[in-house]
Short mmCIF file of N, CA and C in Angstrom, two decimals:
data_model
loop_
_atom_site.label_atom_id
_atom_site.label_comp_id
_atom_site.label_asym_id
_atom_site.label_seq_id
_atom_site.Cartn_x
_atom_site.Cartn_y
_atom_site.Cartn_z
N UNK A 1 -51.87 68.86 40.32
CA UNK A 1 -51.57 68.18 41.56
C UNK A 1 -52.57 67.04 41.82
N UNK A 2 -53.84 67.31 41.56
CA UNK A 2 -54.88 66.29 41.74
C UNK A 2 -54.64 65.11 40.81
N UNK A 3 -54.22 65.41 39.57
CA UNK A 3 -53.97 64.34 38.62
C UNK A 3 -52.80 63.46 39.10
N UNK A 4 -51.78 64.07 39.65
CA UNK A 4 -50.64 63.32 40.18
C UNK A 4 -51.05 62.46 41.36
N UNK A 5 -51.91 63.01 42.23
CA UNK A 5 -52.42 62.28 43.39
C UNK A 5 -53.22 61.06 42.93
N UNK A 6 -54.09 61.26 41.95
CA UNK A 6 -54.90 60.17 41.40
C UNK A 6 -54.01 59.12 40.73
N UNK A 7 -53.02 59.57 39.95
CA UNK A 7 -52.11 58.64 39.27
C UNK A 7 -51.34 57.80 40.28
N UNK A 8 -50.90 58.41 41.37
CA UNK A 8 -50.15 57.68 42.40
C UNK A 8 -51.03 56.60 43.04
N UNK A 9 -52.30 56.95 43.30
CA UNK A 9 -53.20 55.97 43.90
C UNK A 9 -53.55 54.85 42.92
N UNK A 10 -53.72 55.17 41.64
CA UNK A 10 -53.98 54.14 40.64
C UNK A 10 -52.79 53.20 40.52
N UNK A 11 -51.59 53.75 40.53
CA UNK A 11 -50.38 52.93 40.47
C UNK A 11 -50.31 52.01 41.68
N UNK A 12 -50.54 52.56 42.86
CA UNK A 12 -50.50 51.76 44.09
C UNK A 12 -51.55 50.65 44.06
N UNK A 13 -52.74 50.98 43.59
CA UNK A 13 -53.81 49.98 43.48
C UNK A 13 -53.37 48.83 42.58
N UNK A 14 -52.80 49.15 41.41
CA UNK A 14 -52.38 48.12 40.45
C UNK A 14 -51.24 47.26 41.00
N UNK A 15 -50.39 47.84 41.83
CA UNK A 15 -49.30 47.08 42.43
C UNK A 15 -49.85 46.14 43.51
N UNK A 16 -50.74 46.65 44.33
CA UNK A 16 -51.28 45.87 45.45
C UNK A 16 -52.29 44.81 44.99
N UNK A 17 -53.07 45.12 43.99
CA UNK A 17 -54.12 44.22 43.52
C UNK A 17 -53.90 43.94 42.03
N UNK A 18 -53.11 42.93 41.77
CA UNK A 18 -52.75 42.63 40.38
C UNK A 18 -53.96 42.17 39.57
N UNK A 19 -53.76 42.12 38.27
CA UNK A 19 -54.82 41.64 37.37
C UNK A 19 -55.09 40.16 37.68
N UNK A 20 -56.33 39.74 37.58
CA UNK A 20 -56.68 38.35 37.89
C UNK A 20 -55.96 37.34 36.99
N UNK A 21 -55.64 36.20 37.57
CA UNK A 21 -54.96 35.11 36.85
C UNK A 21 -56.03 34.33 36.07
N UNK A 22 -56.11 34.58 34.76
CA UNK A 22 -57.15 33.94 33.95
C UNK A 22 -56.60 32.93 32.94
N UNK A 23 -55.27 32.78 32.90
CA UNK A 23 -54.66 31.84 31.95
C UNK A 23 -54.60 30.45 32.57
N UNK A 24 -55.24 29.50 31.92
CA UNK A 24 -55.28 28.12 32.41
C UNK A 24 -53.91 27.48 32.22
N UNK A 25 -53.39 26.89 33.28
CA UNK A 25 -52.08 26.24 33.22
C UNK A 25 -52.18 24.73 33.13
N UNK A 26 -53.39 24.21 33.21
CA UNK A 26 -53.62 22.78 33.08
C UNK A 26 -54.99 22.57 32.47
N UNK A 27 -55.25 21.36 32.01
CA UNK A 27 -56.51 21.07 31.32
C UNK A 27 -57.71 20.98 32.26
N UNK A 28 -57.46 20.49 33.49
CA UNK A 28 -58.56 20.35 34.44
C UNK A 28 -58.05 20.61 35.86
N UNK A 29 -59.00 20.91 36.72
CA UNK A 29 -58.71 21.22 38.12
C UNK A 29 -59.60 20.33 39.00
N UNK A 30 -59.21 20.17 40.24
CA UNK A 30 -59.97 19.31 41.14
C UNK A 30 -61.38 19.83 41.41
N UNK A 31 -61.51 21.15 41.52
CA UNK A 31 -62.83 21.69 41.85
C UNK A 31 -62.98 23.12 41.35
N UNK A 32 -64.22 23.58 41.39
CA UNK A 32 -64.53 24.99 41.15
C UNK A 32 -65.12 25.53 42.43
N UNK A 33 -64.61 26.66 42.87
CA UNK A 33 -65.20 27.37 44.01
C UNK A 33 -66.08 28.45 43.42
N UNK A 34 -67.36 28.42 43.76
CA UNK A 34 -68.30 29.40 43.24
C UNK A 34 -68.60 30.40 44.35
N UNK A 35 -68.21 31.65 44.13
CA UNK A 35 -68.44 32.69 45.14
C UNK A 35 -69.92 33.04 45.22
N UNK A 36 -70.41 33.15 46.44
CA UNK A 36 -71.81 33.45 46.66
C UNK A 36 -72.19 34.88 46.28
N UNK A 37 -73.47 35.11 46.22
CA UNK A 37 -74.04 36.42 45.91
C UNK A 37 -75.49 36.37 46.42
N UNK A 38 -76.17 37.46 46.31
CA UNK A 38 -77.53 37.56 46.85
C UNK A 38 -78.46 36.44 46.37
N UNK A 39 -79.32 36.05 47.30
CA UNK A 39 -80.41 35.13 46.99
C UNK A 39 -81.69 35.96 47.08
N UNK A 40 -82.62 35.72 46.18
CA UNK A 40 -83.88 36.48 46.20
C UNK A 40 -84.68 36.16 47.47
N UNK A 41 -85.66 36.98 47.76
CA UNK A 41 -86.49 36.82 48.97
C UNK A 41 -87.25 35.50 49.02
N UNK A 42 -87.43 34.86 47.85
CA UNK A 42 -88.12 33.57 47.83
C UNK A 42 -87.15 32.38 47.90
N UNK A 43 -85.84 32.67 48.07
CA UNK A 43 -84.86 31.61 48.20
C UNK A 43 -84.22 31.14 46.91
N UNK A 44 -84.62 31.74 45.79
CA UNK A 44 -84.02 31.37 44.50
C UNK A 44 -82.80 32.27 44.23
N UNK A 45 -81.84 31.77 43.44
CA UNK A 45 -80.65 32.56 43.15
C UNK A 45 -80.98 33.81 42.34
N UNK A 46 -80.27 34.89 42.62
CA UNK A 46 -80.40 36.11 41.82
C UNK A 46 -79.82 35.83 40.43
N UNK A 47 -80.04 36.73 39.49
CA UNK A 47 -79.51 36.54 38.14
C UNK A 47 -77.99 36.46 38.15
N UNK A 48 -77.34 37.25 38.98
CA UNK A 48 -75.88 37.22 39.07
C UNK A 48 -75.42 35.88 39.62
N UNK A 49 -76.09 35.39 40.65
CA UNK A 49 -75.72 34.10 41.24
C UNK A 49 -75.97 32.96 40.25
N UNK A 50 -77.08 33.03 39.50
CA UNK A 50 -77.35 32.02 38.48
C UNK A 50 -76.24 32.00 37.44
N UNK A 51 -75.78 33.17 37.03
CA UNK A 51 -74.71 33.24 36.02
C UNK A 51 -73.44 32.57 36.52
N UNK A 52 -73.13 32.75 37.80
CA UNK A 52 -71.94 32.12 38.37
C UNK A 52 -72.10 30.59 38.38
N UNK A 53 -73.26 30.13 38.79
CA UNK A 53 -73.50 28.68 38.82
C UNK A 53 -73.52 28.12 37.39
N UNK A 54 -74.11 28.85 36.47
CA UNK A 54 -74.12 28.42 35.05
C UNK A 54 -72.69 28.17 34.56
N UNK A 55 -71.78 29.09 34.88
CA UNK A 55 -70.38 28.95 34.44
C UNK A 55 -69.73 27.72 35.09
N UNK A 56 -69.97 27.52 36.39
CA UNK A 56 -69.39 26.37 37.09
C UNK A 56 -69.92 25.06 36.52
N UNK A 57 -71.21 25.01 36.24
CA UNK A 57 -71.81 23.80 35.66
C UNK A 57 -71.25 23.54 34.27
N UNK A 58 -71.07 24.59 33.50
CA UNK A 58 -70.45 24.46 32.18
C UNK A 58 -69.05 23.83 32.30
N UNK A 59 -68.25 24.30 33.25
CA UNK A 59 -66.91 23.74 33.47
C UNK A 59 -66.99 22.28 33.90
N UNK A 60 -67.96 21.95 34.73
CA UNK A 60 -68.13 20.56 35.19
C UNK A 60 -68.53 19.66 34.02
N UNK A 61 -69.47 20.12 33.21
CA UNK A 61 -69.93 19.31 32.07
C UNK A 61 -68.83 19.12 31.04
N UNK A 62 -67.92 20.10 30.92
CA UNK A 62 -66.78 19.98 30.00
C UNK A 62 -65.62 19.21 30.62
N UNK A 63 -65.82 18.70 31.85
CA UNK A 63 -64.82 17.94 32.59
C UNK A 63 -63.55 18.74 32.88
N UNK A 64 -63.72 20.05 33.04
CA UNK A 64 -62.59 20.90 33.42
C UNK A 64 -62.45 20.97 34.94
N UNK A 65 -63.51 20.60 35.66
CA UNK A 65 -63.47 20.47 37.12
C UNK A 65 -64.21 19.20 37.50
N UNK A 66 -63.80 18.60 38.63
CA UNK A 66 -64.44 17.36 39.07
C UNK A 66 -65.56 17.61 40.06
N UNK A 67 -65.39 18.62 40.91
CA UNK A 67 -66.36 18.93 41.95
C UNK A 67 -66.66 20.42 41.95
N UNK A 68 -67.81 20.77 42.52
CA UNK A 68 -68.20 22.17 42.69
C UNK A 68 -68.32 22.46 44.18
N UNK A 69 -67.69 23.53 44.63
CA UNK A 69 -67.86 23.99 46.00
C UNK A 69 -68.67 25.27 45.94
N UNK A 70 -69.90 25.20 46.44
CA UNK A 70 -70.79 26.36 46.49
C UNK A 70 -70.55 27.06 47.82
N UNK A 71 -70.19 28.34 47.77
CA UNK A 71 -69.78 29.04 48.99
C UNK A 71 -70.66 30.25 49.28
N UNK A 72 -71.29 30.25 50.46
CA UNK A 72 -72.07 31.40 50.88
C UNK A 72 -73.08 31.06 51.95
N UNK A 73 -73.17 31.90 52.96
CA UNK A 73 -74.11 31.72 54.07
C UNK A 73 -75.40 32.50 53.77
N UNK A 74 -76.24 32.62 54.79
CA UNK A 74 -77.46 33.44 54.68
C UNK A 74 -77.05 34.88 55.00
N UNK A 75 -76.68 35.63 53.97
CA UNK A 75 -76.11 36.96 54.17
C UNK A 75 -77.16 38.06 54.06
N UNK A 76 -77.87 38.11 52.96
CA UNK A 76 -78.82 39.20 52.73
C UNK A 76 -80.28 38.79 52.91
N UNK A 77 -80.48 37.53 53.25
CA UNK A 77 -81.83 37.03 53.50
C UNK A 77 -81.70 35.84 54.44
N UNK A 78 -82.81 35.20 54.73
CA UNK A 78 -82.77 34.03 55.62
C UNK A 78 -82.31 32.77 54.89
N UNK A 79 -82.13 32.85 53.57
CA UNK A 79 -81.77 31.68 52.77
C UNK A 79 -80.26 31.58 52.59
N UNK A 80 -79.74 30.36 52.72
CA UNK A 80 -78.31 30.11 52.58
C UNK A 80 -77.96 30.06 51.08
N UNK A 81 -77.00 30.89 50.69
CA UNK A 81 -76.61 30.98 49.28
C UNK A 81 -76.12 29.64 48.74
N UNK A 82 -75.30 28.91 49.51
CA UNK A 82 -74.76 27.63 49.05
C UNK A 82 -75.87 26.63 48.75
N UNK A 83 -76.90 26.62 49.56
CA UNK A 83 -78.02 25.70 49.33
C UNK A 83 -78.78 26.06 48.06
N UNK A 84 -79.01 27.35 47.86
CA UNK A 84 -79.71 27.80 46.64
C UNK A 84 -78.88 27.47 45.40
N UNK A 85 -77.55 27.63 45.50
CA UNK A 85 -76.68 27.32 44.36
C UNK A 85 -76.69 25.82 44.07
N UNK A 86 -76.67 25.00 45.10
CA UNK A 86 -76.67 23.55 44.90
C UNK A 86 -77.97 23.12 44.21
N UNK A 87 -79.11 23.61 44.70
CA UNK A 87 -80.39 23.26 44.08
C UNK A 87 -80.39 23.62 42.60
N UNK A 88 -79.92 24.82 42.29
CA UNK A 88 -79.90 25.28 40.91
C UNK A 88 -78.95 24.42 40.05
N UNK A 89 -77.77 24.10 40.57
CA UNK A 89 -76.83 23.26 39.82
C UNK A 89 -77.42 21.88 39.56
N UNK A 90 -78.15 21.34 40.54
CA UNK A 90 -78.78 20.04 40.35
C UNK A 90 -79.88 20.12 39.28
N UNK A 91 -80.60 21.25 39.24
CA UNK A 91 -81.60 21.45 38.18
C UNK A 91 -80.93 21.45 36.81
N UNK A 92 -79.67 21.90 36.77
CA UNK A 92 -78.93 21.97 35.51
C UNK A 92 -78.24 20.65 35.17
N UNK A 93 -78.41 19.63 36.02
CA UNK A 93 -77.93 18.29 35.70
C UNK A 93 -76.71 17.79 36.45
N UNK A 94 -76.23 18.52 37.45
CA UNK A 94 -75.08 18.05 38.22
C UNK A 94 -75.59 17.19 39.38
N UNK A 95 -75.15 15.94 39.50
CA UNK A 95 -75.57 15.10 40.62
C UNK A 95 -75.06 15.68 41.95
N UNK A 96 -75.87 15.54 42.97
CA UNK A 96 -75.56 16.10 44.28
C UNK A 96 -74.23 15.66 44.87
N UNK A 97 -73.76 14.46 44.54
CA UNK A 97 -72.50 13.96 45.12
C UNK A 97 -71.28 14.71 44.58
N UNK A 98 -71.46 15.52 43.55
CA UNK A 98 -70.35 16.32 43.00
C UNK A 98 -70.40 17.78 43.49
N UNK A 99 -71.32 18.06 44.40
CA UNK A 99 -71.49 19.43 44.89
C UNK A 99 -71.27 19.48 46.39
N UNK A 100 -70.32 20.30 46.81
CA UNK A 100 -70.05 20.50 48.24
C UNK A 100 -70.57 21.88 48.62
N UNK A 101 -71.09 21.99 49.84
CA UNK A 101 -71.64 23.26 50.31
C UNK A 101 -70.78 23.83 51.43
N UNK A 102 -70.36 25.06 51.27
CA UNK A 102 -69.65 25.80 52.30
C UNK A 102 -70.63 26.88 52.75
N UNK A 103 -71.13 26.77 53.98
CA UNK A 103 -72.25 27.60 54.42
C UNK A 103 -71.89 28.66 55.46
N UNK A 104 -70.60 28.95 55.67
CA UNK A 104 -70.21 29.92 56.68
C UNK A 104 -69.86 31.30 56.12
N UNK A 105 -69.48 31.38 54.86
CA UNK A 105 -68.92 32.60 54.28
C UNK A 105 -69.93 33.74 54.22
N UNK A 106 -69.50 34.90 54.71
CA UNK A 106 -70.34 36.11 54.66
C UNK A 106 -69.68 37.21 53.83
N UNK A 107 -68.52 36.89 53.21
CA UNK A 107 -67.80 37.87 52.38
C UNK A 107 -66.91 37.11 51.40
N UNK A 108 -66.33 37.84 50.47
CA UNK A 108 -65.42 37.23 49.52
C UNK A 108 -64.23 36.59 50.23
N UNK A 109 -63.67 37.31 51.20
CA UNK A 109 -62.55 36.78 51.97
C UNK A 109 -62.92 35.42 52.57
N UNK A 110 -64.10 35.34 53.18
CA UNK A 110 -64.54 34.09 53.80
C UNK A 110 -64.88 33.02 52.77
N UNK A 111 -65.42 33.41 51.60
CA UNK A 111 -65.66 32.43 50.53
C UNK A 111 -64.38 31.64 50.26
N UNK A 112 -63.28 32.35 50.13
CA UNK A 112 -62.02 31.69 49.78
C UNK A 112 -61.37 31.03 50.99
N UNK A 113 -61.47 31.63 52.15
CA UNK A 113 -60.87 31.03 53.35
C UNK A 113 -61.51 29.68 53.65
N UNK A 114 -62.82 29.64 53.77
CA UNK A 114 -63.51 28.40 54.14
C UNK A 114 -63.49 27.37 53.02
N UNK A 115 -63.59 27.83 51.77
CA UNK A 115 -63.56 26.89 50.65
C UNK A 115 -62.19 26.24 50.51
N UNK A 116 -61.13 27.01 50.73
CA UNK A 116 -59.78 26.43 50.66
C UNK A 116 -59.54 25.45 51.81
N UNK A 117 -60.12 25.72 52.97
CA UNK A 117 -60.05 24.75 54.07
C UNK A 117 -60.76 23.46 53.66
N UNK A 118 -61.92 23.60 53.04
CA UNK A 118 -62.67 22.45 52.57
C UNK A 118 -61.86 21.68 51.52
N UNK A 119 -61.18 22.39 50.64
CA UNK A 119 -60.34 21.73 49.63
C UNK A 119 -59.26 20.88 50.30
N UNK A 120 -58.60 21.44 51.31
CA UNK A 120 -57.56 20.69 52.01
C UNK A 120 -58.14 19.43 52.67
N UNK A 121 -59.31 19.58 53.28
CA UNK A 121 -59.96 18.43 53.93
C UNK A 121 -60.32 17.33 52.93
N UNK A 122 -60.60 17.72 51.70
CA UNK A 122 -60.97 16.76 50.65
C UNK A 122 -59.77 16.32 49.81
N UNK A 123 -58.59 16.79 50.17
CA UNK A 123 -57.36 16.50 49.42
C UNK A 123 -57.39 17.00 47.98
N UNK A 124 -58.08 18.12 47.75
CA UNK A 124 -58.05 18.77 46.45
C UNK A 124 -56.79 19.62 46.39
N UNK A 125 -56.12 19.60 45.26
CA UNK A 125 -54.86 20.33 45.11
C UNK A 125 -55.02 21.69 44.46
N UNK A 126 -56.00 21.84 43.57
CA UNK A 126 -56.11 23.06 42.79
C UNK A 126 -57.58 23.37 42.48
N UNK A 127 -57.82 24.60 42.04
CA UNK A 127 -59.22 25.01 41.82
C UNK A 127 -59.36 26.07 40.74
N UNK A 128 -60.58 26.20 40.28
CA UNK A 128 -61.01 27.30 39.42
C UNK A 128 -61.96 28.12 40.29
N UNK A 129 -61.72 29.41 40.41
CA UNK A 129 -62.61 30.27 41.18
C UNK A 129 -63.56 30.93 40.19
N UNK A 130 -64.84 30.71 40.38
CA UNK A 130 -65.86 31.23 39.47
C UNK A 130 -66.59 32.38 40.16
N UNK A 131 -66.60 33.52 39.50
CA UNK A 131 -67.32 34.68 40.01
C UNK A 131 -67.62 35.62 38.84
N UNK A 132 -68.20 36.74 39.12
CA UNK A 132 -68.52 37.73 38.07
C UNK A 132 -67.25 38.45 37.64
N UNK A 133 -67.23 38.95 36.41
CA UNK A 133 -66.06 39.66 35.90
C UNK A 133 -65.65 40.83 36.77
N UNK A 134 -66.62 41.60 37.26
CA UNK A 134 -66.31 42.76 38.09
C UNK A 134 -65.78 42.36 39.47
N UNK A 135 -65.89 41.09 39.82
CA UNK A 135 -65.50 40.58 41.14
C UNK A 135 -64.19 39.79 41.08
N UNK A 136 -63.65 39.56 39.88
CA UNK A 136 -62.49 38.70 39.70
C UNK A 136 -61.25 39.19 40.46
N UNK A 137 -60.95 40.48 40.36
CA UNK A 137 -59.73 41.00 41.00
C UNK A 137 -59.76 40.78 42.51
N UNK A 138 -60.90 41.03 43.11
CA UNK A 138 -61.05 40.86 44.56
C UNK A 138 -60.90 39.38 44.95
N UNK A 139 -61.59 38.51 44.25
CA UNK A 139 -61.50 37.07 44.55
C UNK A 139 -60.10 36.54 44.27
N UNK A 140 -59.46 37.04 43.21
CA UNK A 140 -58.09 36.64 42.89
C UNK A 140 -57.14 37.02 44.03
N UNK A 141 -57.30 38.21 44.55
CA UNK A 141 -56.44 38.69 45.63
C UNK A 141 -56.48 37.74 46.83
N UNK A 142 -57.68 37.33 47.24
CA UNK A 142 -57.82 36.46 48.40
C UNK A 142 -57.40 35.02 48.09
N UNK A 143 -57.62 34.57 46.87
CA UNK A 143 -57.21 33.21 46.49
C UNK A 143 -55.69 33.10 46.47
N UNK A 144 -55.04 34.11 45.92
CA UNK A 144 -53.57 34.11 45.85
C UNK A 144 -52.95 33.95 47.23
N UNK A 145 -53.58 34.54 48.24
CA UNK A 145 -53.07 34.46 49.61
C UNK A 145 -53.11 33.03 50.16
N UNK A 146 -53.92 32.16 49.57
CA UNK A 146 -54.07 30.79 50.08
C UNK A 146 -52.95 29.86 49.62
N UNK A 147 -52.17 30.27 48.60
CA UNK A 147 -50.99 29.54 48.21
C UNK A 147 -51.21 28.21 47.51
N UNK A 148 -52.29 28.07 46.80
CA UNK A 148 -52.51 26.83 46.04
C UNK A 148 -52.75 27.16 44.57
N UNK A 149 -52.47 26.23 43.67
CA UNK A 149 -52.69 26.48 42.25
C UNK A 149 -54.17 26.78 41.95
N UNK A 150 -54.38 27.82 41.16
CA UNK A 150 -55.75 28.23 40.83
C UNK A 150 -55.77 28.99 39.52
N UNK A 151 -56.96 29.17 39.01
CA UNK A 151 -57.22 30.04 37.87
C UNK A 151 -58.60 30.67 38.11
N UNK A 152 -58.80 31.84 37.57
CA UNK A 152 -60.08 32.53 37.71
C UNK A 152 -60.91 32.33 36.45
N UNK A 153 -62.23 32.22 36.62
CA UNK A 153 -63.15 32.10 35.49
C UNK A 153 -64.31 33.07 35.70
N UNK A 154 -64.54 33.89 34.73
CA UNK A 154 -65.60 34.91 34.82
C UNK A 154 -66.92 34.36 34.28
N UNK A 155 -67.96 34.57 35.06
CA UNK A 155 -69.31 34.23 34.62
C UNK A 155 -69.79 35.33 33.67
N UNK A 156 -70.73 34.98 32.83
CA UNK A 156 -71.34 35.97 31.95
C UNK A 156 -72.13 36.97 32.78
N UNK A 157 -72.22 38.19 32.31
CA UNK A 157 -73.08 39.17 32.97
C UNK A 157 -74.53 38.84 32.63
N UNK A 158 -75.42 38.93 33.62
CA UNK A 158 -76.83 38.68 33.32
C UNK A 158 -77.31 39.61 32.21
N UNK A 159 -78.13 39.09 31.32
CA UNK A 159 -78.61 39.87 30.19
C UNK A 159 -79.34 41.15 30.57
N UNK A 160 -79.90 41.18 31.77
CA UNK A 160 -80.67 42.34 32.21
C UNK A 160 -79.78 43.49 32.66
N UNK A 161 -78.49 43.22 32.95
CA UNK A 161 -77.61 44.27 33.45
C UNK A 161 -77.17 45.18 32.31
N UNK A 162 -77.27 46.46 32.56
CA UNK A 162 -76.85 47.45 31.58
C UNK A 162 -75.36 47.75 31.77
N UNK A 163 -74.72 48.23 30.71
CA UNK A 163 -73.28 48.50 30.74
C UNK A 163 -72.90 49.47 31.86
N UNK A 164 -73.72 50.48 32.09
CA UNK A 164 -73.42 51.45 33.15
C UNK A 164 -73.47 50.81 34.53
N UNK A 165 -74.41 49.89 34.73
CA UNK A 165 -74.50 49.17 36.00
C UNK A 165 -73.27 48.29 36.22
N UNK A 166 -72.81 47.63 35.18
CA UNK A 166 -71.63 46.78 35.27
C UNK A 166 -70.39 47.62 35.56
N UNK A 167 -70.27 48.76 34.88
CA UNK A 167 -69.16 49.67 35.14
C UNK A 167 -69.17 50.12 36.60
N UNK A 168 -70.35 50.46 37.11
CA UNK A 168 -70.46 50.87 38.51
C UNK A 168 -70.02 49.74 39.46
N UNK A 169 -70.34 48.49 39.15
CA UNK A 169 -69.93 47.36 39.98
C UNK A 169 -68.40 47.22 40.00
N UNK A 170 -67.76 47.40 38.84
CA UNK A 170 -66.29 47.39 38.78
C UNK A 170 -65.71 48.49 39.68
N UNK A 171 -66.21 49.70 39.51
CA UNK A 171 -65.68 50.83 40.27
C UNK A 171 -65.91 50.63 41.76
N UNK A 172 -67.13 50.31 42.13
CA UNK A 172 -67.47 50.14 43.54
C UNK A 172 -66.64 49.05 44.21
N UNK A 173 -66.49 47.91 43.54
CA UNK A 173 -65.73 46.79 44.10
C UNK A 173 -64.26 47.17 44.28
N UNK A 174 -63.67 47.80 43.28
CA UNK A 174 -62.26 48.16 43.36
C UNK A 174 -62.01 49.26 44.39
N UNK A 175 -62.88 50.24 44.47
CA UNK A 175 -62.72 51.29 45.49
C UNK A 175 -62.86 50.68 46.88
N UNK A 176 -63.80 49.79 47.05
CA UNK A 176 -64.00 49.11 48.34
C UNK A 176 -62.75 48.34 48.74
N UNK A 177 -62.14 47.61 47.80
CA UNK A 177 -60.90 46.88 48.08
C UNK A 177 -59.80 47.83 48.52
N UNK A 178 -59.66 48.92 47.80
CA UNK A 178 -58.59 49.87 48.07
C UNK A 178 -58.77 50.53 49.44
N UNK A 179 -59.99 50.92 49.75
CA UNK A 179 -60.26 51.53 51.06
C UNK A 179 -60.03 50.52 52.19
N UNK A 180 -60.42 49.27 51.96
CA UNK A 180 -60.18 48.23 52.97
C UNK A 180 -58.68 48.03 53.22
N UNK A 181 -57.87 48.17 52.17
CA UNK A 181 -56.44 48.05 52.35
C UNK A 181 -55.94 49.11 53.34
N UNK A 182 -56.41 50.33 53.19
CA UNK A 182 -55.99 51.42 54.07
C UNK A 182 -56.55 51.23 55.49
N UNK A 183 -57.64 50.48 55.62
CA UNK A 183 -58.20 50.20 56.94
C UNK A 183 -57.51 49.01 57.60
N UNK A 184 -56.60 48.35 56.87
CA UNK A 184 -55.85 47.22 57.42
C UNK A 184 -56.42 45.86 57.08
N UNK A 185 -57.39 45.80 56.15
CA UNK A 185 -57.98 44.52 55.76
C UNK A 185 -57.34 44.00 54.48
N UNK A 186 -56.06 44.00 54.42
CA UNK A 186 -55.35 43.55 53.23
C UNK A 186 -55.11 42.07 53.37
#
């Protein structure tokens, strides 16, 4: 009976939260939205946040995106994630005029809500959403709701992260999404 209960919930989860859209349908997109993550106590990006910015900068240098939208407020510290991401991207060679900062987002939902508003204001038509592999399904879910062409791009896992830690991030993120659905945050 427990196995049937678990199978029913897994089926429901897969129906409600589809696999992330990772197949590129065009050669380039107007921008990359980089989802925020923790900033260290000294204001520098965490390893996970650096990996996300690294991926976005790689896409920019390969001319797969024209602009970068760094998204994230001061969530876990006094430092604004978008500002830390912009500084780091500039250190990696992206000129400041190609980087937009979205500084209101305090969650994945808000990363996509405010960044998509910014896209509309800038007349951007489509985007690449850059985040960690374990975070793709959640970001994909919220991006799909915005109704604009997009593709997801996974950042590399930081070298310091162990496989068990990454597995835990996948499980925790997906369980959190599923519980939020039952709480009405779909």
